[in-house]
Amino acid sequence: MSSVPPVLSGSEIRSKFLEFFNQRQHPILPSASLVPEDPTVLLTIAGMLPFKPIFLGQQDAPSPRATTSQKCIRTNDIENVGRTARHHTFFEMLGNFSFGDYFKEQAIAWAWELSTEVFQLDPKNIVVSVFREDDEAFEIWRNKVGVNPKRIIRMGEEDNFWKSGPTGPCGPCSELYYDFKPELGDDNIDLEDDTRFIEYYNLVFMQYNRDAEGHLTPLQNKNIDTGMGLERMAQILQRVPNNYETDLIFPIIETAAKAAGIHYEKADEKTKVSLKVIGDHVRSVVHMIADGITASNTDRGYVLRRLIRRVVRHGRLIGIDGNFINQVAETAIQLSEAAYPNTRERESFIKQELEREENNFLKTLERGEKLLADIIAKEEKQISGVDAFTLFDTFGFPFELTQEIAEENGLTVDAEGYQAEMKKQQERSKAAHETIDLTVQGSLDELAEHIHPTAFLGYTDLQSQVKIEAVLVDGHRVETAEAGAVVQLICNQTPFYAESGGQIGDRGYFSGDQLVVRINDVQKESGFFVHHGKVERGSLTVGDTVNATIDRACRRRAQANHTATHLLQAALKNIVDDSISQAGSLVDFDRLRFDFNCPRALTAAELTQIEAQINIWIAEAHEGQVAVMPIAEAKAKGAVAMFGEKYGEEVRVVDFPGVSMELCGGTHVKNTAEIGLFKIISETGISSGIRRIEAVAGPAVLEYLKVRDQVVKDLGDKFKAKPEEITERVENIQAELRNTQKELEKVKGELAIAKSEALVNQAETVGEFKILVENMGDLDAKALQTAAERLQQKLGEAAVVLGSTPEDGKVSLVAAFSEGIYKGKKVQAGKFIGGIAKLCGGGGGGRPNLAQAGGRDASKLPEALHTAKQQLRETLG
């Protein structure tokens, strides 16, 4: 074994890890999407997250062992990215897992073999940690592996005991660290010294269950969950000073540096930080968009938008003007496409999304600069921390740039206030789903130990006998529920469809001897179908056998709408763009909604064509076929899957041959003719790059058309016109209104000019200047500005301040100053009028020579104008 490990690429490290465990009966499973099934987290934040249901006992393991390379995203330490050697938002976690198979001794032995024989790390460079009370792990490392006891460090619960939450699976950890400076010896080893040590492999021994009182009991099936950071191992084997300079990230950094016209090696530390941020964040955004995430102002869409904006902002900080993000994104795609082909397959959509967000943010930055100019105009000494943070958080405006511009204008920035606001935001961010909760809450947790998940019969049976396994009232288990009680019922089996895949749950009733329970909703929780309803007659007890009957009319409507969404997606792909994919849906009893990825609005002609095509398919009476098959076979046949959705090895395929084939667990019509009719109601944008079509199908179309027909009749009566004449009549009225509005604006402008002409002689001379301060009645803001500019031009070296109350309670103010005042006397219109507006409960600002402001208290206008006149007299006299 060589004392110097070989230099391996990131791709080689990934392959060697997976091959090592695959040779030891670990099937290689693909990385799960960054969009997790787990609702407690926004993004996939750990390699073990996809296996959470297995660790909880909610799902059977696909095999006793597994190995993966899982892409992950964490943003709770986003401010450390680029500033430390190994903080990232995007990272790959290499893992080997055992589900009740091998345990501690085997996991440790393989970790050592992988480290020292496959990656050829010198044992003198390895230090291991164990939980302070885990004597078993200590003995294995010392006696079985042969590690020097001085290099086995016992650590506390905070560092070396993994827990899923307050209760649930937990266990000790053992971590492997690489020692960059073994020559410093084995005495007084401090693993917190990140200049010497880097943790590269974590072994979690999931061996206990912790109850609500904190007691630990051994698990019947002990599990192994490990994680090796690919970027960290690349740093070690490629012998570079940080993760960013590995071949996984550095090519992206070089692309960014080239766009900025600089060299990374010659750059100062501040510039290197920006280049590292770009390198890291671009990997994140490429993979997020490839997994179907689009930018928005909420949830994971907000995370994506924030990361994109940080890339653009850091690009500006290193001197890149204009668009550049797709240059670095192309490099990221090139680096990832071999391991993650969907980045290349989704290249077009990734680049469209990035370009759109980049363009929008560049405009936002311009608005931020204008807002900063307004803030500077109002302040005399210091920009508040709140204002500085608003500029950063809302507009992405760099704090450093705010400080720089403020300094140029003779102001400071409240840095402490800014940091306080930043801390609040970080606390909010950390609280938002950055830990994995492996506990199943409340009564369902207890039920999981005693009863089996609910069997669904509803694909074939609309009525069946079911046994009541649990009755819950207000979330608490009870034995019996009487008439009037609002209940949640869990049965051994059910014909009721539980809300899933966008389709809402069935309605219906449970019945028995003197019993009626009206069911209004069904939800699926941890494998249990929870029937929400009300006991209308009789009583219900755990263990009772009752008749469960769904509302057939509601089911037929839901089936028609669900199949219609499949036809809609097929039509969109055929007519608009084959790359269109589903981004969400709602299948209700009376309507349907379909969200899809598309960078533009659909044209009226496209919508007409889509609607016509769907109705043709309905009229052609295509028979539906449903089959369960291996996912590989389904994909080979061309079945459409939803981005971000995780599927098992076996999938349900809903096929209308020649029209549509999708992976789907919902209920559908047997023949498209059962749908009857299809009508698009609207097509709108709901976020950047996401469009939404709302439509109706079946009987709901007639109801919709009936309402529309009545509206047309009412309009015809009001306009005294035939239906075909209504559009022309409305257009004529609109044209008349536009002409009237133009005439009104013209008259107002002429009135403002006339009033201003009459005011010229009322100007007061103060020293070498003239001042004019007047109340202009109800003149609107535009006319007020016109009057102020005209008066100042006529008066020459003058200060003109005009006010008006164009609306009830609202105030408009304008200041127009000549060059001699704002340059010679250093009195800027923006700062001046902003201060006057505060007297009316408002604010504003603008340029040194012309500025507008507003207020909310019209009663204060006379006082504010009087104050303006007094201040001008004192300043200019």
Short mmCIF file of N, CA, C and O in Angstrom, two decimals, residues 343-391:
data_model
loop_
_atom_site.label_atom_id
_atom_site.label_comp_id
_atom_site.label_asym_id
_atom_site.label_seq_id
_atom_site.Cartn_x
_atom_site.Cartn_y
_atom_site.Cartn_z
N THR A 343 -29.65 16.42 -16.11
CA THR A 343 -29.19 17.81 -16.26
C THR A 343 -29.01 18.17 -17.74
O THR A 343 -29.31 19.29 -18.14
N ARG A 344 -28.56 17.20 -18.54
CA ARG A 344 -28.43 17.47 -19.98
C ARG A 344 -29.79 17.33 -20.66
O ARG A 344 -30.12 18.11 -21.56
N GLU A 345 -30.58 16.34 -20.23
CA GLU A 345 -31.90 16.16 -20.82
C GLU A 345 -32.78 17.39 -20.62
O GLU A 345 -33.59 17.73 -21.46
N ARG A 346 -32.59 18.07 -19.49
CA ARG A 346 -33.40 19.25 -19.16
C ARG A 346 -32.65 20.55 -19.42
O ARG A 346 -33.03 21.61 -18.92
N GLU A 347 -31.59 20.47 -20.23
CA GLU A 347 -30.73 21.64 -20.47
C GLU A 347 -31.52 22.86 -20.92
O GLU A 347 -31.33 23.98 -20.42
N SER A 348 -32.40 22.67 -21.89
CA SER A 348 -33.14 23.80 -22.44
C SER A 348 -33.97 24.49 -21.36
O SER A 348 -33.94 25.72 -21.23
N PHE A 349 -34.67 23.70 -20.57
CA PHE A 349 -35.52 24.29 -19.52
C PHE A 349 -34.66 24.94 -18.44
O PHE A 349 -35.00 26.02 -17.94
N ILE A 350 -33.55 24.30 -18.08
CA ILE A 350 -32.65 24.87 -17.06
C ILE A 350 -32.17 26.25 -17.50
O ILE A 350 -32.23 27.23 -16.74
N LYS A 351 -31.72 26.34 -18.73
CA LYS A 351 -31.16 27.61 -19.21
C LYS A 351 -32.23 28.68 -19.40
O LYS A 351 -31.98 29.86 -19.17
N GLN A 352 -33.42 28.27 -19.82
CA GLN A 352 -34.52 29.24 -19.94
C GLN A 352 -34.87 29.83 -18.58
O GLN A 352 -35.04 31.04 -18.43
N GLU A 353 -34.96 28.95 -17.58
CA GLU A 353 -35.31 29.40 -16.22
C GLU A 353 -34.22 30.32 -15.65
O GLU A 353 -34.51 31.37 -15.06
N LEU A 354 -32.96 29.94 -15.85
CA LEU A 354 -31.86 30.75 -15.34
C LEU A 354 -31.80 32.11 -16.03
O LEU A 354 -31.60 33.14 -15.38
N GLU A 355 -31.96 32.12 -17.34
CA GLU A 355 -31.90 33.38 -18.08
C GLU A 355 -33.04 34.31 -17.67
O GLU A 355 -32.83 35.52 -17.48
N ARG A 356 -34.23 33.75 -17.51
CA ARG A 356 -35.37 34.57 -17.11
C ARG A 356 -35.16 35.17 -15.71
O ARG A 356 -35.37 36.36 -15.49
N GLU A 357 -34.71 34.34 -14.79
CA GLU A 357 -34.48 34.83 -13.42
C GLU A 357 -33.34 35.85 -13.39
O GLU A 357 -33.39 36.84 -12.66
N GLU A 358 -32.30 35.60 -14.18
CA GLU A 358 -31.17 36.54 -14.22
C GLU A 358 -31.62 37.89 -14.77
O GLU A 358 -31.30 38.94 -14.19
N ASN A 359 -32.38 37.88 -15.86
CA ASN A 359 -32.86 39.14 -16.44
C ASN A 359 -33.76 39.89 -15.46
O ASN A 359 -33.64 41.11 -15.29
N ASN A 360 -34.67 39.15 -14.82
CA ASN A 360 -35.57 39.80 -13.86
C ASN A 360 -34.79 40.39 -12.70
O ASN A 360 -35.10 41.48 -12.21
N PHE A 361 -33.76 39.67 -12.25
CA PHE A 361 -33.00 40.17 -11.10
C PHE A 361 -32.14 41.37 -11.47
O PHE A 361 -31.95 42.28 -10.66
N LEU A 362 -31.61 41.39 -12.68
CA LEU A 362 -30.84 42.56 -13.10
C LEU A 362 -31.72 43.80 -13.09
O LEU A 362 -31.29 44.89 -12.70
N LYS A 363 -32.99 43.63 -13.50
CA LYS A 363 -33.93 44.75 -13.42
C LYS A 363 -34.21 45.11 -11.96
O LYS A 363 -34.32 46.28 -11.60
N THR A 364 -34.33 44.06 -11.13
CA THR A 364 -34.58 44.28 -9.71
C THR A 364 -33.43 45.05 -9.08
O THR A 364 -33.63 45.93 -8.24
N LEU A 365 -32.21 44.72 -9.47
CA LEU A 365 -31.04 45.44 -8.95
C LEU A 365 -31.12 46.92 -9.31
O LEU A 365 -30.78 47.79 -8.50
N GLU A 366 -31.59 47.19 -10.53
CA GLU A 366 -31.73 48.58 -10.94
C GLU A 366 -32.74 49.29 -10.05
O GLU A 366 -32.53 50.43 -9.62
N ARG A 367 -33.84 48.59 -9.75
CA ARG A 367 -34.84 49.18 -8.85
C ARG A 367 -34.26 49.39 -7.46
O ARG A 367 -34.56 50.39 -6.79
N GLY A 368 -33.42 48.43 -7.02
CA GLY A 368 -32.78 48.57 -5.72
C GLY A 368 -31.89 49.79 -5.66
O GLY A 368 -31.84 50.50 -4.66
N GLU A 369 -31.18 50.05 -6.76
CA GLU A 369 -30.31 51.24 -6.82
C GLU A 369 -31.13 52.51 -6.74
O GLU A 369 -30.74 53.48 -6.07
N LYS A 370 -32.30 52.50 -7.39
CA LYS A 370 -33.17 53.68 -7.33
C LYS A 370 -33.73 53.86 -5.93
O LYS A 370 -33.83 54.98 -5.42
N LEU A 371 -34.12 52.74 -5.29
CA LEU A 371 -34.63 52.82 -3.93
C LEU A 371 -33.56 53.35 -2.98
O LEU A 371 -33.84 54.17 -2.09
N LEU A 372 -32.32 52.90 -3.18
CA LEU A 372 -31.23 53.39 -2.34
C LEU A 372 -31.05 54.89 -2.53
O LEU A 372 -30.80 55.63 -1.57
N ALA A 373 -31.20 55.37 -3.76
CA ALA A 373 -31.09 56.81 -4.02
C ALA A 373 -32.17 57.57 -3.25
O ALA A 373 -31.92 58.64 -2.69
N ASP A 374 -33.40 57.01 -3.21
CA ASP A 374 -34.49 57.65 -2.45
C ASP A 374 -34.18 57.66 -0.96
O ASP A 374 -34.44 58.66 -0.26
N ILE A 375 -33.62 56.55 -0.45
CA ILE A 375 -33.29 56.48 0.97
C ILE A 375 -32.22 57.51 1.31
O ILE A 375 -32.30 58.22 2.32
N ILE A 376 -31.21 57.62 0.45
CA ILE A 376 -30.14 58.60 0.68
C ILE A 376 -30.69 60.01 0.67
O ILE A 376 -30.28 60.87 1.46
N ALA A 377 -31.66 60.27 -0.21
CA ALA A 377 -32.26 61.60 -0.30
C ALA A 377 -32.98 61.98 0.99
O ALA A 377 -33.05 63.17 1.36
N LYS A 378 -33.52 60.97 1.71
CA LYS A 378 -34.29 61.25 2.93
C LYS A 378 -33.40 61.35 4.17
O LYS A 378 -33.73 62.05 5.12
N GLU A 379 -32.29 60.62 4.19
CA GLU A 379 -31.46 60.54 5.39
C GLU A 379 -30.40 61.63 5.40
O GLU A 379 -29.95 62.10 4.36
N GLU A 380 -30.02 62.01 6.61
CA GLU A 380 -29.00 63.05 6.75
C GLU A 380 -27.67 62.50 7.25
O GLU A 380 -26.62 63.04 6.94
N LYS A 381 -27.72 61.41 8.07
CA LYS A 381 -26.48 60.90 8.65
C LYS A 381 -26.27 59.41 8.39
O LYS A 381 -25.18 59.00 8.03
N GLN A 382 -27.33 58.60 8.61
CA GLN A 382 -27.14 57.16 8.58
C GLN A 382 -28.33 56.43 7.94
O GLN A 382 -29.48 56.80 8.17
N ILE A 383 -28.02 55.40 7.13
CA ILE A 383 -29.04 54.52 6.59
C ILE A 383 -29.31 53.45 7.64
O ILE A 383 -28.38 52.82 8.16
N SER A 384 -30.57 53.23 7.96
CA SER A 384 -30.91 52.28 9.02
C SER A 384 -30.59 50.85 8.61
O SER A 384 -30.56 50.52 7.42
N GLY A 385 -30.40 50.00 9.62
CA GLY A 385 -30.16 48.59 9.36
C GLY A 385 -31.34 47.93 8.69
O GLY A 385 -31.19 47.03 7.86
N VAL A 386 -32.55 48.37 9.04
CA VAL A 386 -33.77 47.81 8.44
C VAL A 386 -33.80 48.12 6.94
O VAL A 386 -34.09 47.24 6.12
N ASP A 387 -33.49 49.38 6.58
CA ASP A 387 -33.48 49.75 5.16
C ASP A 387 -32.41 48.97 4.40
O ASP A 387 -32.64 48.50 3.28
N ALA A 388 -31.23 48.86 5.01
CA ALA A 388 -30.13 48.14 4.34
C ALA A 388 -30.49 46.67 4.14
O ALA A 388 -30.21 46.08 3.09
N PHE A 389 -31.14 46.07 5.15
CA PHE A 389 -31.52 44.66 5.02
C PHE A 389 -32.63 44.48 4.01
O PHE A 389 -32.65 43.50 3.26
N THR A 390 -33.58 45.42 3.97
CA THR A 390 -34.65 45.35 2.96
C THR A 390 -34.06 45.39 1.56
O THR A 390 -34.48 44.64 0.67
N LEU A 391 -33.08 46.25 1.35
CA LEU A 391 -32.41 46.32 0.05
C LEU A 391 -31.77 44.98 -0.30
O LEU A 391 -31.82 44.52 -1.44
#
